[in-house]
Coordinates of C-alpha atoms in Angstrom, one line a residue:
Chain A
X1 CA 0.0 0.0 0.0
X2 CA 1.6 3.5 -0.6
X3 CA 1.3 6.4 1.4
X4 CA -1.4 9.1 -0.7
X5 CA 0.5 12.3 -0.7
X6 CA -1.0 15.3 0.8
X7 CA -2.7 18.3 -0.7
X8 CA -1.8 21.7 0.0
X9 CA -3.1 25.7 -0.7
X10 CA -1.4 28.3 -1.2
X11 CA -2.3 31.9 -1.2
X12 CA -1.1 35.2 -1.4
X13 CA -1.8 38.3 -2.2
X14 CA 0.2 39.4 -5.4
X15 CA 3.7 40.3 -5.0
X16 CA 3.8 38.2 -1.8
X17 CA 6.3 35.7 -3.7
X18 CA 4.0 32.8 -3.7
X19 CA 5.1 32.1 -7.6
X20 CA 9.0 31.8 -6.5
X21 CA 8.1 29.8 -3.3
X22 CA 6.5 27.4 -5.4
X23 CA 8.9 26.9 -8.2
X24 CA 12.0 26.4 -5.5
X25 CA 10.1 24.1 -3.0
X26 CA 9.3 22.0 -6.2
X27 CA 13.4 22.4 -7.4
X28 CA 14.3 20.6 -3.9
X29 CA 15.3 17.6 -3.6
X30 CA 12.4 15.5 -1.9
X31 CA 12.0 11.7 -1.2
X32 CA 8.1 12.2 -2.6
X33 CA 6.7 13.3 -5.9
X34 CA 5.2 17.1 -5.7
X35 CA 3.5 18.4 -8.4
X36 CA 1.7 21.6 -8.5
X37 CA -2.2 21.1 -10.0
X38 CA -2.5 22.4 -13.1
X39 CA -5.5 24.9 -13.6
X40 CA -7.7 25.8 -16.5
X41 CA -7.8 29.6 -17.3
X42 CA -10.0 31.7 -19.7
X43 CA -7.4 34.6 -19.6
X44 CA -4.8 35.0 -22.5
X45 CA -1.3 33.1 -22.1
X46 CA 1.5 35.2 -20.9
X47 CA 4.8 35.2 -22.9
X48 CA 6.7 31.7 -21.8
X49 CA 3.3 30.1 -20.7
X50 CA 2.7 27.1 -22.0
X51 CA -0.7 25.2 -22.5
X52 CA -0.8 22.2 -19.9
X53 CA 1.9 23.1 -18.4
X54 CA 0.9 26.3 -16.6
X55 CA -2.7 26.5 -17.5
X56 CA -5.0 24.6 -19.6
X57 CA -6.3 27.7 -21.9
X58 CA -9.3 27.5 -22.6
X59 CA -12.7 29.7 -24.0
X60 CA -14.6 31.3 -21.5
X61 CA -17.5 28.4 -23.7
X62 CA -14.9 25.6 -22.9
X63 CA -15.0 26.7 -19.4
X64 CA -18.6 27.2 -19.0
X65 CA -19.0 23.9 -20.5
X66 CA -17.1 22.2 -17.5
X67 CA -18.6 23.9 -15.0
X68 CA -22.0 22.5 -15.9
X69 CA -20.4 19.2 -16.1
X70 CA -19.6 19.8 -12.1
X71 CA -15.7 19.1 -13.2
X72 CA -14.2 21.6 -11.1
X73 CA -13.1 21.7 -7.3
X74 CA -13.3 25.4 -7.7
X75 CA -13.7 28.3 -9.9
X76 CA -13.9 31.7 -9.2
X77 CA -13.6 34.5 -11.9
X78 CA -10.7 37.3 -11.2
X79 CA -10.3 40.5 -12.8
X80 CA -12.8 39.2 -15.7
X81 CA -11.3 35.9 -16.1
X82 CA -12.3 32.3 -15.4
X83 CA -10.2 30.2 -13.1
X84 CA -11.0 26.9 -12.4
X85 CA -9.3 23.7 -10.8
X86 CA -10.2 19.9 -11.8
X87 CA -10.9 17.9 -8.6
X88 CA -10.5 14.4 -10.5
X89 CA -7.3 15.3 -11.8
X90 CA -6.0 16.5 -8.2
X91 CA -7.9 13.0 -6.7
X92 CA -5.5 11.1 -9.1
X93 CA -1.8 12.7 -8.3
X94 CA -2.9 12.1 -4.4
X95 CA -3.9 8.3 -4.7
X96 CA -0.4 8.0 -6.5
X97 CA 1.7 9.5 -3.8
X98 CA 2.4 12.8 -4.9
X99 CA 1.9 15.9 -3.1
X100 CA -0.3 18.5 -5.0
X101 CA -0.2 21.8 -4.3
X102 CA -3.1 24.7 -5.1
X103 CA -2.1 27.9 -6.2
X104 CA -5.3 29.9 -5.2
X105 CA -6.9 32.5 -3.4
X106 CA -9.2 32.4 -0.2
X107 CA -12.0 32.0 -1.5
X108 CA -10.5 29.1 -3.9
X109 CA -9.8 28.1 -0.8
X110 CA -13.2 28.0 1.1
X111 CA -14.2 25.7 -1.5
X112 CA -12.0 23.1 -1.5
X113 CA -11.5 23.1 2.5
X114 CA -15.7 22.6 2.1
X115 CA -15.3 19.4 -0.3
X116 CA -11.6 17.8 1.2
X117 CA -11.7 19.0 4.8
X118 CA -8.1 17.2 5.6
X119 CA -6.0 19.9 3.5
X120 CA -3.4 22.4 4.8
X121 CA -3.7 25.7 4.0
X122 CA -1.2 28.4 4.1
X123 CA -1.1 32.0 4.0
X124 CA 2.4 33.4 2.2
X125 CA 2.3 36.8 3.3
X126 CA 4.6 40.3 2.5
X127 CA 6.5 41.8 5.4
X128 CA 4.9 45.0 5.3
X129 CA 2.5 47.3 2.8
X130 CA 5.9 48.8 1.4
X131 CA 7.7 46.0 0.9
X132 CA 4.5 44.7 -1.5
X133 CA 4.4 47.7 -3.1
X134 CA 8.0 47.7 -3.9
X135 CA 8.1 44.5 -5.4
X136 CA 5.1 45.3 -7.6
X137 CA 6.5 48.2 -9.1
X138 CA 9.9 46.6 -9.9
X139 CA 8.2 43.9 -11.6
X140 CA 7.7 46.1 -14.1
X141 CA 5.1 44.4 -15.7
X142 CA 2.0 46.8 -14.2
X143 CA 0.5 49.9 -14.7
X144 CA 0.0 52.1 -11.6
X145 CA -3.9 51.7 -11.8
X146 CA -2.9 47.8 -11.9
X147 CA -0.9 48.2 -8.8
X148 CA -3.3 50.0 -6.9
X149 CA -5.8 47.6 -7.6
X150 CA -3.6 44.5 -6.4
X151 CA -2.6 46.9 -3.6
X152 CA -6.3 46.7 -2.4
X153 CA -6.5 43.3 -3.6
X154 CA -3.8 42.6 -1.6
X155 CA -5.8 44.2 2.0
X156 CA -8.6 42.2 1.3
X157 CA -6.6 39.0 0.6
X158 CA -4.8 39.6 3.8
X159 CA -8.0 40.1 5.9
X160 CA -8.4 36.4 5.3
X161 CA -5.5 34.9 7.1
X162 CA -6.9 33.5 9.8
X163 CA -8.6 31.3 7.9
X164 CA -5.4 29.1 7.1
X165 CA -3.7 26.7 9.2
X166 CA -0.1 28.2 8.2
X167 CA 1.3 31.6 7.5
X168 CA 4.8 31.6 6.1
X169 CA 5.8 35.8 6.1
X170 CA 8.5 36.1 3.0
X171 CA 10.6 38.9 4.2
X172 CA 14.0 36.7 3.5
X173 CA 12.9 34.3 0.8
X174 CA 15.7 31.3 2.2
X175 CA 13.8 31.7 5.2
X176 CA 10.5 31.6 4.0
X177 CA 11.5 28.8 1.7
X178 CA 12.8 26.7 4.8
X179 CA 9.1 27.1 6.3
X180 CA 7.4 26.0 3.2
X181 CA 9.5 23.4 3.4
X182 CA 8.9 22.5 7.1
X183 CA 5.3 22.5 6.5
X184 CA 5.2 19.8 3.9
X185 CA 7.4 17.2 5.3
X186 CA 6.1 17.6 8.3
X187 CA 3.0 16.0 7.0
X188 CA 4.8 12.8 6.0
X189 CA 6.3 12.4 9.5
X190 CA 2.4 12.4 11.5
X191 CA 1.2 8.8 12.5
X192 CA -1.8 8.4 10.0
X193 CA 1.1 8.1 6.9
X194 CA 3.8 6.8 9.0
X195 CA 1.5 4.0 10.0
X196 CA 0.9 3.3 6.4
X197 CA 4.6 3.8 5.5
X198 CA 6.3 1.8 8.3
X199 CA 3.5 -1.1 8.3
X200 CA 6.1 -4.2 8.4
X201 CA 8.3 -2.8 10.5
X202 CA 6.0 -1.8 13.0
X203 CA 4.2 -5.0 12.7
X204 CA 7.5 -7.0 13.0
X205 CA 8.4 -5.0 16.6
X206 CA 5.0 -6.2 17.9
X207 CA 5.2 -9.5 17.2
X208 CA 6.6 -12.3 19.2
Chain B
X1 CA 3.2 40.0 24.2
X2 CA 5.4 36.9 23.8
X3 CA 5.0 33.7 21.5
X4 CA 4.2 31.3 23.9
X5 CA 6.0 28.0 23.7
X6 CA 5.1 24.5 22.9
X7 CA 5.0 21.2 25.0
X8 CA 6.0 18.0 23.3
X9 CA 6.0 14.3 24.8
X10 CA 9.1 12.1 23.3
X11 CA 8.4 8.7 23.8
X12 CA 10.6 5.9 22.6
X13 CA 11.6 2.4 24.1
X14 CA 14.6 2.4 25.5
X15 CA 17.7 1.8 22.9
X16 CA 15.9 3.8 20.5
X17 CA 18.1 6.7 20.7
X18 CA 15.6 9.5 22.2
X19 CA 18.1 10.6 24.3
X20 CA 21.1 11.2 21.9
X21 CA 18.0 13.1 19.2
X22 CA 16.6 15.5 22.0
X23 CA 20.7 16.0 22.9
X24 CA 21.1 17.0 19.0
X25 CA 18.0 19.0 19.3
X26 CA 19.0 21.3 22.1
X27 CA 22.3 21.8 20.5
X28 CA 21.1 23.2 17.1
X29 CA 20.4 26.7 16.8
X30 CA 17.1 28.1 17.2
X31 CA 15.1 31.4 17.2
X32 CA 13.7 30.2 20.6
X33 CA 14.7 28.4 23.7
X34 CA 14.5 25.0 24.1
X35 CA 14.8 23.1 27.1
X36 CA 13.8 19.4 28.5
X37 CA 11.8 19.3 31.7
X38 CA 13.9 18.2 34.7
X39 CA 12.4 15.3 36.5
X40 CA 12.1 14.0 39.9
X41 CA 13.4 10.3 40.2
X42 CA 14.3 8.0 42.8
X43 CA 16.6 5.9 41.7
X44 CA 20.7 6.5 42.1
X45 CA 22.8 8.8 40.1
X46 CA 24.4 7.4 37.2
X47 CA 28.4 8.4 36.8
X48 CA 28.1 11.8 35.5
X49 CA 24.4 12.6 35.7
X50 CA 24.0 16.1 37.9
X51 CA 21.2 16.5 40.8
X52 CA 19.0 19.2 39.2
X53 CA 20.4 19.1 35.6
X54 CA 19.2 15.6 34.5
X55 CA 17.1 14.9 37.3
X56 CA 15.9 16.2 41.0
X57 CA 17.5 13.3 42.8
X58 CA 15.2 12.7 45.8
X59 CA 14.3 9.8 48.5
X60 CA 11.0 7.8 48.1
X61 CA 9.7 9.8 51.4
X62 CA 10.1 13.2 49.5
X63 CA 8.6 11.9 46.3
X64 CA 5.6 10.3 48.2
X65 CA 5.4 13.9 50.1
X66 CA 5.5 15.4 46.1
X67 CA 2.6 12.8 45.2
X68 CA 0.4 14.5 48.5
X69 CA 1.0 17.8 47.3
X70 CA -0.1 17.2 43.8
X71 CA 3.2 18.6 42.5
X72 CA 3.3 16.4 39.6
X73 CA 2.2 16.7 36.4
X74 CA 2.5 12.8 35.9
X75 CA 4.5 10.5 38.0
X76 CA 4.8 6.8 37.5
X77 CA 6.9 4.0 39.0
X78 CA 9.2 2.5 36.5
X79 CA 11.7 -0.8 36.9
X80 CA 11.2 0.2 40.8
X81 CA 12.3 3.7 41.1
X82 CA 9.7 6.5 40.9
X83 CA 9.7 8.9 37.8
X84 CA 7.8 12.8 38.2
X85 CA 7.3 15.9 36.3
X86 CA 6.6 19.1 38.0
X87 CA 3.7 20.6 36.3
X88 CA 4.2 24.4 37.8
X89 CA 7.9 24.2 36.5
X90 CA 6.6 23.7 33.2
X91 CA 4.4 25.9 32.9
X92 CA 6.5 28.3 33.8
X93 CA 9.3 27.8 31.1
X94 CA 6.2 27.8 28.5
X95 CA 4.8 30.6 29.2
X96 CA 8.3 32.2 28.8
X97 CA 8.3 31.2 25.5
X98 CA 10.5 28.1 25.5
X99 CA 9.9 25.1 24.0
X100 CA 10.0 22.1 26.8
X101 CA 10.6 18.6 25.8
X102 CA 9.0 15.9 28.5
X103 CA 11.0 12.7 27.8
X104 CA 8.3 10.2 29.5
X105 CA 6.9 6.9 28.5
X106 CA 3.3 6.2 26.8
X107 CA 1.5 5.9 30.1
X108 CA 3.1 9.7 31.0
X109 CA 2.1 10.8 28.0
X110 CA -1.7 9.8 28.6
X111 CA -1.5 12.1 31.9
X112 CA -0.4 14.5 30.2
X113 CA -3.0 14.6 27.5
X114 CA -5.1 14.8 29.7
X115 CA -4.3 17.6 31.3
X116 CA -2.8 19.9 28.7
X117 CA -4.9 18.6 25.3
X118 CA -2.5 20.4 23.0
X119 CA 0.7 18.9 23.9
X120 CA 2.5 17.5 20.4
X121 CA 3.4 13.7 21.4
X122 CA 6.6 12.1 19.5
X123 CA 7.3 8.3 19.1
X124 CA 10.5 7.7 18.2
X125 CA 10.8 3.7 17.2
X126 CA 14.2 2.0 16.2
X127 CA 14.0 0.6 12.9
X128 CA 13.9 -3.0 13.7
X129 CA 13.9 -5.6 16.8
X130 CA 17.5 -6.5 15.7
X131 CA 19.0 -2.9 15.4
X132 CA 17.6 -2.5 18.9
X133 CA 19.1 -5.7 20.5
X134 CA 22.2 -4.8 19.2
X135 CA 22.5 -1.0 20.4
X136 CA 21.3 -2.2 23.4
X137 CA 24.2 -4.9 23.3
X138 CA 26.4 -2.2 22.5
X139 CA 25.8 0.0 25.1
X140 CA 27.8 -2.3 27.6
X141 CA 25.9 -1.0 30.1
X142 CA 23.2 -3.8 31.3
X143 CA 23.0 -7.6 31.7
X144 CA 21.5 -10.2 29.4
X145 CA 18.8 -10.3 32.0
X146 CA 18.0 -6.4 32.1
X147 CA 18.7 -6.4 28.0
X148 CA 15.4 -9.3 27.9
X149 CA 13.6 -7.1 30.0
X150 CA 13.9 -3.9 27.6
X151 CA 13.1 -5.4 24.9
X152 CA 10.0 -7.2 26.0
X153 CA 9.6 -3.2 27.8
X154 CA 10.1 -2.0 24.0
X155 CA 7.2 -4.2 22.9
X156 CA 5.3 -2.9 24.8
X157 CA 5.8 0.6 24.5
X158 CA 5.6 0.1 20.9
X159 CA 2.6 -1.3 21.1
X160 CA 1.2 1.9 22.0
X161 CA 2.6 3.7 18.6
X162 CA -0.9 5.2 17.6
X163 CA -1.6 7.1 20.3
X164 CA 1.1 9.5 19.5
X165 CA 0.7 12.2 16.6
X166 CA 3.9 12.0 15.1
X167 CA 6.5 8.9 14.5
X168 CA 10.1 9.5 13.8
X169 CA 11.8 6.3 12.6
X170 CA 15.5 6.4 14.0
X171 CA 17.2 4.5 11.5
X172 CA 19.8 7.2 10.4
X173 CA 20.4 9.1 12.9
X174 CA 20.7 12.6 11.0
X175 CA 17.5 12.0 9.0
X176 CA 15.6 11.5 12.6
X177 CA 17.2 14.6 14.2
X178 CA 16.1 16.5 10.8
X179 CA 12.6 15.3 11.4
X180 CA 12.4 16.0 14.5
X181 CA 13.8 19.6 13.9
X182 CA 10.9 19.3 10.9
X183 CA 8.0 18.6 14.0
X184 CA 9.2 21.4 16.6
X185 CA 9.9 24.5 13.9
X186 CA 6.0 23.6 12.5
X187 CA 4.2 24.1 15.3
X188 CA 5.6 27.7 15.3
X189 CA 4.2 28.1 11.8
X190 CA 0.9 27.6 13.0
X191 CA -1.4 30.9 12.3
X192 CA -2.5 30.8 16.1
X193 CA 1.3 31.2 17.0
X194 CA 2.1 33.5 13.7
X195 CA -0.8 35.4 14.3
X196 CA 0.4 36.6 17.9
X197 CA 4.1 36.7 16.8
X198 CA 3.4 39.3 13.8
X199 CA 0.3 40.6 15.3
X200 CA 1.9 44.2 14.4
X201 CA 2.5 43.5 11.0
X202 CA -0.9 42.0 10.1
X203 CA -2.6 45.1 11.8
X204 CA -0.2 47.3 9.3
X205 CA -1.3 45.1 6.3
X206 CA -5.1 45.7 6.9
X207 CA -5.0 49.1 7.7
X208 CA -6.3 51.6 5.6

């Protein structure tokens, strides 16, 4: 019997780092598979995105289409586009031992806690308003309308995090990188998959 | 107002290696004290073991006088000799913010659930019956007779494996001590801990 791998969300408000986090807890070296789930997106591919890879692109009629055939764990429409995550496709990477982590944001995250009540939840947040804003001007990549938006977005996101059972502050990204990282092998190590994981030798030191 | 610190229970059988990993622990550097709980025992010094440092050294009148006062957190009799944990002492060093480690067997650590529901409880299991025998073999320490006796003890305290929330397998022993370090550095990720620990910062973030 293998151990199912655990299933983890992520949020953040924009320019918390969450995207980095991600990408470097993924580049570690790790004795378990951990994948991040793909999502399907109505909203144009970035330069560099690829389809499957980073989103499954599809038209706002594709994505209307699965919701009516109840194929997502959640969806939520941001800043006018669709946004939606496949729960059998999640189910799947789990049952085969891999970790699977959700990049989404509270509400995202409402859902899913509703439907699979044993995930973890953490909260990546800035270290302070000016930090956020500085690192959503040097992206470089927004206008200032843009930013002031995701700087709201950002209050309201953050007036959420007591709803998650982790908060992981990225002021010094090794740091918060070690935290991630405590978080999700610390799963492997409670009794419920250790039990699984160490069945013969636990069942050899109890017998006679 | 300070962070609180956390209880854990490290239970093992004996020849497991407990002592050697909470050693490591204490030694590693850490953004918060860390300190094992000093029991009360009755039984002789070993060479080298200091009154007050690895135990309260103290004569079965005094420790039956302890029991009457209620001074104990748990107390049990063990191979003869009694064993006790002050409860006031620990509380103290919590509430100070330090981590305290209470290195007590399975029927200690059901006392202590009981009376403080939140403490984090930590088996720590050799790998196999062999590997045991042998570092208890190794240890040069105890007879044939006393070696039979801990590892029918070791049964028996294995036996009790899923009461405990985490399990630590100490097979290698830096892979145990990381996942040990892995256990104690979570529980300070926890949003109820977070939440107190960057109370300013979260009040800055949803500000207006």
């Amino acid at each position: 019997m293998s151990v199912p791998g655990n299933l983890f969300i992520l949020s953040a408000p924009s320019g918390a780092g969450k995207s980095s986090l991600i990408k470097a807890l993924l580049a570690q070296k790790s004795d378990r598979a951990m994948q991040v789930s793909v999502s399907h997106t109505t909203r144009d591919a970035r330069p560099g995105e690829v389809d499957g890879e980073h989103y499954h692109f599809v038209s706002v009629d594709e994505f209307k289409a699965l919701i009516d055939d109840n194929a997502f764990y959640e969806w939520a429409e941001v800043f006018g586009n669709y946004y939606g995550t496949s729960e059998a496709a999640i189910d799947a990477q789990i049952q085969q031992g891999s970790d699977v982590f959700l990049d989404i944001d509270w509400q995202g995250a409402q859902q899913v806690r509703l439907r699979h009540p044993q995930v973890t939840t953490i909260f990546i947040s800035p270290p302070s308003k000016e930090e956020l804003l500085s690192r959503l001007q040097s992206r470089g990549q927004d206008s200032d309308e843009v930013i002031a938006e995701r700087m709201a977005q950002a209050k309201s996101e953050s007036s959420h995090f007591q709803e998650f059972d982790y908060i992981v502050v990225n002021d010094d990204f090794e740091t918060a990188l070690a935290d991630l990282t405590t978080i999700v092998n610390n799963q492997r190590l409670k009794r419920s998959q250790q039990a699984i994981k160490h069945q013969q030798m636990f069942a050899q030191l109890l017998e006679d």
